[in-house]
Short mmCIF file of N, CA and C in Angstrom, two decimals:
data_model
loop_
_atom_site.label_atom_id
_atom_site.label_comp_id
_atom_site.label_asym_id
_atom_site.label_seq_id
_atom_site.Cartn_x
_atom_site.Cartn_y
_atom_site.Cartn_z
N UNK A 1 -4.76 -38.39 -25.33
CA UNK A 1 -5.62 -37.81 -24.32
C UNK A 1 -6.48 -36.74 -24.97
N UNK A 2 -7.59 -36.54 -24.60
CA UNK A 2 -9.01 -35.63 -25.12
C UNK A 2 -8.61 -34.25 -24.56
N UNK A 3 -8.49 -33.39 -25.31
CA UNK A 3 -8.29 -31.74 -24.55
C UNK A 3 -8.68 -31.79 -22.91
N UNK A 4 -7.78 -31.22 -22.45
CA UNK A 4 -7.85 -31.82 -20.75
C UNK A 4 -9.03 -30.30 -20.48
N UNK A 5 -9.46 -30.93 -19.27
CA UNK A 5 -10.75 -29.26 -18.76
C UNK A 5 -9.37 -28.60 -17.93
N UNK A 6 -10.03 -27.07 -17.48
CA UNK A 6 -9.75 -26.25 -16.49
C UNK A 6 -9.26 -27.39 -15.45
N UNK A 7 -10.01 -28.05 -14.83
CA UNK A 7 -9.57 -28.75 -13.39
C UNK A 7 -8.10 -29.39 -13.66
N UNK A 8 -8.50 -30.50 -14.62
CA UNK A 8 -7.03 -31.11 -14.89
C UNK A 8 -5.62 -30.07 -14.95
N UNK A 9 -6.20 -29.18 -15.90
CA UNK A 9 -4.67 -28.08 -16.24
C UNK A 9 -4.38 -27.56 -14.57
N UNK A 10 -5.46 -27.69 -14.14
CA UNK A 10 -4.91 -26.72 -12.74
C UNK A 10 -4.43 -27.85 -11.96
N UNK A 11 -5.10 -28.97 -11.42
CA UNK A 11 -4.34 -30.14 -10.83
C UNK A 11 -2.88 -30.57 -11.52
N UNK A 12 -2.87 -30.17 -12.76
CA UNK A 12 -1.33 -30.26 -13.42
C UNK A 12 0.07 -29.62 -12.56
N UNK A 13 -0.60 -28.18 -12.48
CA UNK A 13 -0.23 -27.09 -12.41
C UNK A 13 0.36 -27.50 -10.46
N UNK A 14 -1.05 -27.83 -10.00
CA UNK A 14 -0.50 -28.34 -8.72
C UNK A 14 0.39 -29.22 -8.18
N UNK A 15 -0.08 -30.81 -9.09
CA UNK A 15 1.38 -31.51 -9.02
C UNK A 15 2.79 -31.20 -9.50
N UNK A 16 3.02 -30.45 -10.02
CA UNK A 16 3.87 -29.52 -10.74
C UNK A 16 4.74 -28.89 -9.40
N UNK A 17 3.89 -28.31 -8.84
CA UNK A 17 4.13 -26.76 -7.35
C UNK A 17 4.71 -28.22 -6.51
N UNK A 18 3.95 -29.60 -6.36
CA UNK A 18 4.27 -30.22 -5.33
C UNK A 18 5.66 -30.29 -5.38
N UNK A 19 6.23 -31.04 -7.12
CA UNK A 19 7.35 -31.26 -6.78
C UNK A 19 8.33 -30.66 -6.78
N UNK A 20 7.82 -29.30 -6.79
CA UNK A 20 9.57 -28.58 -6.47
C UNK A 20 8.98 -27.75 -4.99
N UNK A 21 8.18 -28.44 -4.30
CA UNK A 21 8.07 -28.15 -3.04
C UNK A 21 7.46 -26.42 -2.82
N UNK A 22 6.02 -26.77 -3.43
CA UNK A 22 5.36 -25.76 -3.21
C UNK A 22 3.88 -26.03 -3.46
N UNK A 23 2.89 -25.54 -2.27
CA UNK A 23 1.48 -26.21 -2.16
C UNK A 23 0.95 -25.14 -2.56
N UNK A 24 -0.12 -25.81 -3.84
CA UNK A 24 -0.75 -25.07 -4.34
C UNK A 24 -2.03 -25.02 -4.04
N UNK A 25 -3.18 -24.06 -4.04
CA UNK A 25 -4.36 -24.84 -3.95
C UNK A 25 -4.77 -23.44 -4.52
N UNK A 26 -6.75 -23.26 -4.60
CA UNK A 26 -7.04 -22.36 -5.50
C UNK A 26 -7.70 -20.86 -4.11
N UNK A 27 -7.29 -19.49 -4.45
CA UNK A 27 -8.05 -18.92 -3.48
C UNK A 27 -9.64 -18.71 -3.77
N UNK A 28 -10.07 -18.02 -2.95
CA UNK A 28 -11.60 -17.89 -2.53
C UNK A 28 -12.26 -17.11 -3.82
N UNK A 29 -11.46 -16.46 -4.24
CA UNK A 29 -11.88 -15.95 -5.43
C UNK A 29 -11.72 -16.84 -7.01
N UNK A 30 -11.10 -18.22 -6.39
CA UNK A 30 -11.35 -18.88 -7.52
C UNK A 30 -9.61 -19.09 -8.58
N UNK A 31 -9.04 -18.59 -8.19
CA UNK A 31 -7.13 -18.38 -8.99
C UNK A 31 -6.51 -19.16 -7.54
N UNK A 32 -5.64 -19.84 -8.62
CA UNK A 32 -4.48 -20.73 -8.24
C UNK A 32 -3.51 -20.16 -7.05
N UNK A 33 -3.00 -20.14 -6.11
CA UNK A 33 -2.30 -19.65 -5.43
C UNK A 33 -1.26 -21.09 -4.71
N UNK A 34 -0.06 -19.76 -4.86
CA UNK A 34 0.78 -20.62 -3.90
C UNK A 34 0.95 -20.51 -2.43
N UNK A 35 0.03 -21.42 -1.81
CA UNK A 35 -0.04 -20.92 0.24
C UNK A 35 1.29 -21.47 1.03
N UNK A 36 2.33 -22.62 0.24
CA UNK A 36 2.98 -22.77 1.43
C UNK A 36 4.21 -23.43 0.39
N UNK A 37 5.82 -22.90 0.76
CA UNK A 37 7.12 -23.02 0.18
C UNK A 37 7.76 -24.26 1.59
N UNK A 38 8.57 -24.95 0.58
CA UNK A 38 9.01 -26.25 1.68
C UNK A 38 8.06 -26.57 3.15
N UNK A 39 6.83 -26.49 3.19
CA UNK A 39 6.32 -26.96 4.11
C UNK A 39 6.21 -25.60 5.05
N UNK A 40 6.62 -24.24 4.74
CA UNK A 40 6.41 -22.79 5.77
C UNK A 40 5.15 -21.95 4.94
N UNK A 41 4.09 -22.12 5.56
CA UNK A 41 2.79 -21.10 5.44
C UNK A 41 3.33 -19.78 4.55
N UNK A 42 3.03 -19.45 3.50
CA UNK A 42 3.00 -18.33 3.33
C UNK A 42 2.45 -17.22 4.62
N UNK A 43 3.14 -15.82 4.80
CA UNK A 43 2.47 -14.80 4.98
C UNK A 43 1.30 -14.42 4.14
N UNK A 44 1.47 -14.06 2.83
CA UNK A 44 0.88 -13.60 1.87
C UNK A 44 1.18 -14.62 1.04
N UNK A 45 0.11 -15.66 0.48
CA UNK A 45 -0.19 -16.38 -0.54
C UNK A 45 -0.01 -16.05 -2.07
N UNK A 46 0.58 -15.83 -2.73
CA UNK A 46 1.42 -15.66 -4.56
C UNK A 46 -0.11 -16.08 -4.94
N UNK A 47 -0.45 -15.08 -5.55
CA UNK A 47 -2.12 -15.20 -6.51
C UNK A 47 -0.79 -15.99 -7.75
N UNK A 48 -1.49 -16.60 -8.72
CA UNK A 48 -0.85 -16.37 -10.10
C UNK A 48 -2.20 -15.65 -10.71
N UNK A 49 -2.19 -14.54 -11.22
CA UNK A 49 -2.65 -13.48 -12.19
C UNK A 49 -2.72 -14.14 -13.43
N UNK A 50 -3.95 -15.17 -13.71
CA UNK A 50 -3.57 -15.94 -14.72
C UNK A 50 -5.32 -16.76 -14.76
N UNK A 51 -5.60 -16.19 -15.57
CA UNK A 51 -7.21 -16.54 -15.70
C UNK A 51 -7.22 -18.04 -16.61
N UNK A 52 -8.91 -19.00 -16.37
CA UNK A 52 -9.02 -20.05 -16.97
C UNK A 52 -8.66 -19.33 -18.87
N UNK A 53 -9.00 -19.08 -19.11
CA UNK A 53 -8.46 -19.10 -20.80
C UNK A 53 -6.99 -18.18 -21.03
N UNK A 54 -6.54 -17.82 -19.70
CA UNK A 54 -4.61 -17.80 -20.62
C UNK A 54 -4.45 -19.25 -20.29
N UNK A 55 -4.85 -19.81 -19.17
CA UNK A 55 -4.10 -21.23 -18.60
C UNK A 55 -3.98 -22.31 -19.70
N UNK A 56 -5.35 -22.29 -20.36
CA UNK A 56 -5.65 -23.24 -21.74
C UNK A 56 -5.31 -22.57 -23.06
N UNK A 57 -5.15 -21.51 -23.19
CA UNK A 57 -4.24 -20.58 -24.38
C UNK A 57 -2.27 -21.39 -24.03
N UNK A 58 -2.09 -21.24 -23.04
CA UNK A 58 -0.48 -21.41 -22.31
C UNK A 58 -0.93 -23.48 -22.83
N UNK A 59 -1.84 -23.79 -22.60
CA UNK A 59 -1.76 -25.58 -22.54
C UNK A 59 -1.65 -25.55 -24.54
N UNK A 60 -2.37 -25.09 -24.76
CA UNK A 60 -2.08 -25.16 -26.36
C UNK A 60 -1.63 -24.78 -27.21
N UNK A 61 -0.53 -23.77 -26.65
CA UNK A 61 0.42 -23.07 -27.15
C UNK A 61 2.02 -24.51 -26.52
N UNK A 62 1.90 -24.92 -25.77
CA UNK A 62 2.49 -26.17 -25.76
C UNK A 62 2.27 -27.30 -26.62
N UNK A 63 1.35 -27.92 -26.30
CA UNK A 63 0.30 -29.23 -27.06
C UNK A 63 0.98 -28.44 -28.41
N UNK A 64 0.91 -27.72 -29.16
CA UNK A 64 0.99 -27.56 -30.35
C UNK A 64 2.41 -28.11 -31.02
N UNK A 65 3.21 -27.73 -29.79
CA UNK A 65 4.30 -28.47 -30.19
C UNK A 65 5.02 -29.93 -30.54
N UNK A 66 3.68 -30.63 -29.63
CA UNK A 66 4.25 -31.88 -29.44
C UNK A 66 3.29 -32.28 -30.87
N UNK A 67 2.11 -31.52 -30.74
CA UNK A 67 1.37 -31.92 -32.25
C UNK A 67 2.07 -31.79 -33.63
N UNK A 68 2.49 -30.78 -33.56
CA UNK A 68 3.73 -30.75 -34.89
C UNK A 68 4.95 -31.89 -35.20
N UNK A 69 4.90 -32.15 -33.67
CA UNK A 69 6.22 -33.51 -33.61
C UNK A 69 7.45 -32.21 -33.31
N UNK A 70 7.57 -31.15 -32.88
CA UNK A 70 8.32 -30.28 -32.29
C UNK A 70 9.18 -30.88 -31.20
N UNK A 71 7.99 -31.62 -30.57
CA UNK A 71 8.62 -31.97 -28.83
C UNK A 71 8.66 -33.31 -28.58
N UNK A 72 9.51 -33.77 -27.88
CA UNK A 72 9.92 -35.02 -28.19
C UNK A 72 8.70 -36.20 -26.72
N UNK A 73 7.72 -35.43 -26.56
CA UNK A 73 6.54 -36.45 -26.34
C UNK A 73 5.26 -36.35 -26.57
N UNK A 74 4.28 -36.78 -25.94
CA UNK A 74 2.89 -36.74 -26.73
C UNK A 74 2.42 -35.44 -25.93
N UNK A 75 1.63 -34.77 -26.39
CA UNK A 75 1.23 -33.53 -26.20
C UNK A 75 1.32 -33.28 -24.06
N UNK A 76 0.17 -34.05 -23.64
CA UNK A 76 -0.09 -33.97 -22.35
C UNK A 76 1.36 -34.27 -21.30
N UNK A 77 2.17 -34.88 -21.97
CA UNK A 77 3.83 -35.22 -21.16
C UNK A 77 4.78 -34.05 -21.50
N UNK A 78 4.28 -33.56 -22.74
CA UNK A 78 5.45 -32.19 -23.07
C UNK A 78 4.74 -31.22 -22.43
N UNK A 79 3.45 -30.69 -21.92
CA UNK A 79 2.98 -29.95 -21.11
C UNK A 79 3.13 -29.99 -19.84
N UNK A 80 3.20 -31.57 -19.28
CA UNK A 80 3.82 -31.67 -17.97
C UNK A 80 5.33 -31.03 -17.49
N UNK A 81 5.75 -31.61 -18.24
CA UNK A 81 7.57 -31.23 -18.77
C UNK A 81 7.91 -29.72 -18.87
N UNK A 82 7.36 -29.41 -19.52
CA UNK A 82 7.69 -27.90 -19.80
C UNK A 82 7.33 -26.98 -18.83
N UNK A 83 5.41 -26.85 -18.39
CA UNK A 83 5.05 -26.26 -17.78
C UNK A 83 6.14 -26.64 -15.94
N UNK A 84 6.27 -27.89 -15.69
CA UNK A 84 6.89 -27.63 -14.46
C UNK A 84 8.40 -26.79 -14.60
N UNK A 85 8.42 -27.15 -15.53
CA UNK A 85 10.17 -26.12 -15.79
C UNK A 85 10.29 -24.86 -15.65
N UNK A 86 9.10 -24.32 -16.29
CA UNK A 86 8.64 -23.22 -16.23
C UNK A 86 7.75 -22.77 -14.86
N UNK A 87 7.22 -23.25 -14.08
CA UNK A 87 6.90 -23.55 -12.59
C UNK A 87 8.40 -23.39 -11.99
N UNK A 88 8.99 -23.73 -11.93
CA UNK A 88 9.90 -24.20 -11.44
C UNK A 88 11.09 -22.87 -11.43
N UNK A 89 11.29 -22.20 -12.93
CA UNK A 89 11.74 -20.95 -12.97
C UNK A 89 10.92 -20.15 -12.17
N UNK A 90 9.96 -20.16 -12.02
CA UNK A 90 9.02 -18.58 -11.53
C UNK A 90 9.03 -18.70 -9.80
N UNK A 91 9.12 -20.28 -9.22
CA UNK A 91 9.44 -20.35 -8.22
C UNK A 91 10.77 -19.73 -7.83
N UNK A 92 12.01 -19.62 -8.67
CA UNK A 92 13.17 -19.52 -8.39
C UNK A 92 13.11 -17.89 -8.16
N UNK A 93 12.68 -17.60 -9.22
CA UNK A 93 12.48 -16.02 -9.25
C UNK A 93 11.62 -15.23 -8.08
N UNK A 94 10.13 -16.12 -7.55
CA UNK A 94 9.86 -15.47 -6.36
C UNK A 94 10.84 -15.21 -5.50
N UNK A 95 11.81 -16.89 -5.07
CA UNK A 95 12.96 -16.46 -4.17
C UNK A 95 14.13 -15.36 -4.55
N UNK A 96 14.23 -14.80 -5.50
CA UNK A 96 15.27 -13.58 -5.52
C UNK A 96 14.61 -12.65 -5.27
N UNK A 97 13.13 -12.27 -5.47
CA UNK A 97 12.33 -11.02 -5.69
C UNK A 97 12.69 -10.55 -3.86
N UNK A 98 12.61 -9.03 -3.68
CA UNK A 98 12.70 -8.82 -2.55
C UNK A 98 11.17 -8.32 -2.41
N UNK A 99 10.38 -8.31 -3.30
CA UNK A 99 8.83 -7.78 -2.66
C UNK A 99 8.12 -8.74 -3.14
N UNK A 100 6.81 -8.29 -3.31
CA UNK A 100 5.58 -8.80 -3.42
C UNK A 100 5.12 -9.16 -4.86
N UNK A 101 5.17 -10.79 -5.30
CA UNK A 101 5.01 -10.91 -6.81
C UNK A 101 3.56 -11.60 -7.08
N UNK A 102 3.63 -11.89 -8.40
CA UNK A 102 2.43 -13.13 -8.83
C UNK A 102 2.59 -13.13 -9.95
N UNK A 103 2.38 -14.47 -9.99
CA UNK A 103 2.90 -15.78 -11.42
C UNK A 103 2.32 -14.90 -12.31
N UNK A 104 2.68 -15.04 -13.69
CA UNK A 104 1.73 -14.69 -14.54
C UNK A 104 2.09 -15.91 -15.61
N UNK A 105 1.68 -15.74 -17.13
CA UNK A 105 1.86 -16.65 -18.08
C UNK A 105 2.52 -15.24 -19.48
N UNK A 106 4.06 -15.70 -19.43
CA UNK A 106 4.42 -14.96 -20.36
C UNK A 106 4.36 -15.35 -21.81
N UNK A 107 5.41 -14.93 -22.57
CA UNK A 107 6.13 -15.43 -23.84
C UNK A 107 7.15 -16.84 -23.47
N UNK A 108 7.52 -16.97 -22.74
CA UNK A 108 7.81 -18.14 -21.82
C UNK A 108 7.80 -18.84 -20.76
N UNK A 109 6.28 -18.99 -20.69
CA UNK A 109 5.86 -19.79 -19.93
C UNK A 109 5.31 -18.72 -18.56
N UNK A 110 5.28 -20.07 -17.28
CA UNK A 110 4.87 -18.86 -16.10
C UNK A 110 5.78 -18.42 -15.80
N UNK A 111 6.15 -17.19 -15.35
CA UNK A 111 6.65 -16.43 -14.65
C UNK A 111 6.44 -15.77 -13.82
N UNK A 112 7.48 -15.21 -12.22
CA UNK A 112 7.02 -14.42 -11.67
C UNK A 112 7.53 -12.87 -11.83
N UNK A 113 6.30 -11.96 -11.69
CA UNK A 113 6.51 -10.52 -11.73
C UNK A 113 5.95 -9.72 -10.37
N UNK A 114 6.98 -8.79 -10.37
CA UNK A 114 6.53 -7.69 -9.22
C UNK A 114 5.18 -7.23 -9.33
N UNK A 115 4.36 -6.98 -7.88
CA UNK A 115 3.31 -6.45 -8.14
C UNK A 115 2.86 -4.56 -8.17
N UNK A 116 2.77 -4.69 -8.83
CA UNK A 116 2.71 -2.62 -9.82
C UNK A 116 1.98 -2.43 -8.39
N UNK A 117 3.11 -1.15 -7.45
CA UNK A 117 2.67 -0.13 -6.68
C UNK A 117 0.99 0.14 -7.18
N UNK A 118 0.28 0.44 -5.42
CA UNK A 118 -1.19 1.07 -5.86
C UNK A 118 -1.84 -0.22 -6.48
N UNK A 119 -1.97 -1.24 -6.64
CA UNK A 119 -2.48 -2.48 -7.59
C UNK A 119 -2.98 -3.18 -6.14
#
């Protein structure tokens, strides 16, 4: 597969949210958000804090692996793979958080973090 655009990584990112039962779509300002957990509306929609070039920095900081022969599929399936795992942790973690978070893209993968008082 040809370096995927912005849209694809984010439609990734969405089928990703679908299957561990979370609808993603993008807000008005243009960032990924999560609006609705098992089928219940968010109150407040989860921005992920995560601009087009970390998203494709985070896709080829994967891809690299499978390019080395690191990961045991072809670049675009070990990004599927991983990134939902990692989706999938940050979902888990919104549900323990008792306040107000948003995804970000760490040292491993997305994650969710509290949002800094005053912010």
């Amino acid at each position: 597969m040809a370096e995927p655009t912005i849209e694809q990584l984010s439609e990734s990112v969405t089928t990703a949210g679908a299957d561990w039962g979370a609808e993603i779509g993008r807000s008005p300002h243009g960032r990924l958000q999560i609006i609705r957990r098992h089928g219940e509306l968010l109150f407040t929609p989860v921005e992920f804090a995560v601009t087009d070039v970390e998203l494709r920095a985070y896709y080829r900081r994967i891809a690299e692996e499978a390019e080395r022969g690191a990961a045991p599929e072809p670049a675009w399936e070990w990004w599927m793979t991983l990134m939902s795992a990692h989706l999938a942790e940050a979902l888990h973690d919104l549900d323990r958080e008792e306040r107000p978070c948003v995804v970000i893209v760490g040292d491993a993968g997305f994650a969710a973090t509290p949002i800094e008082s005053g912010t």
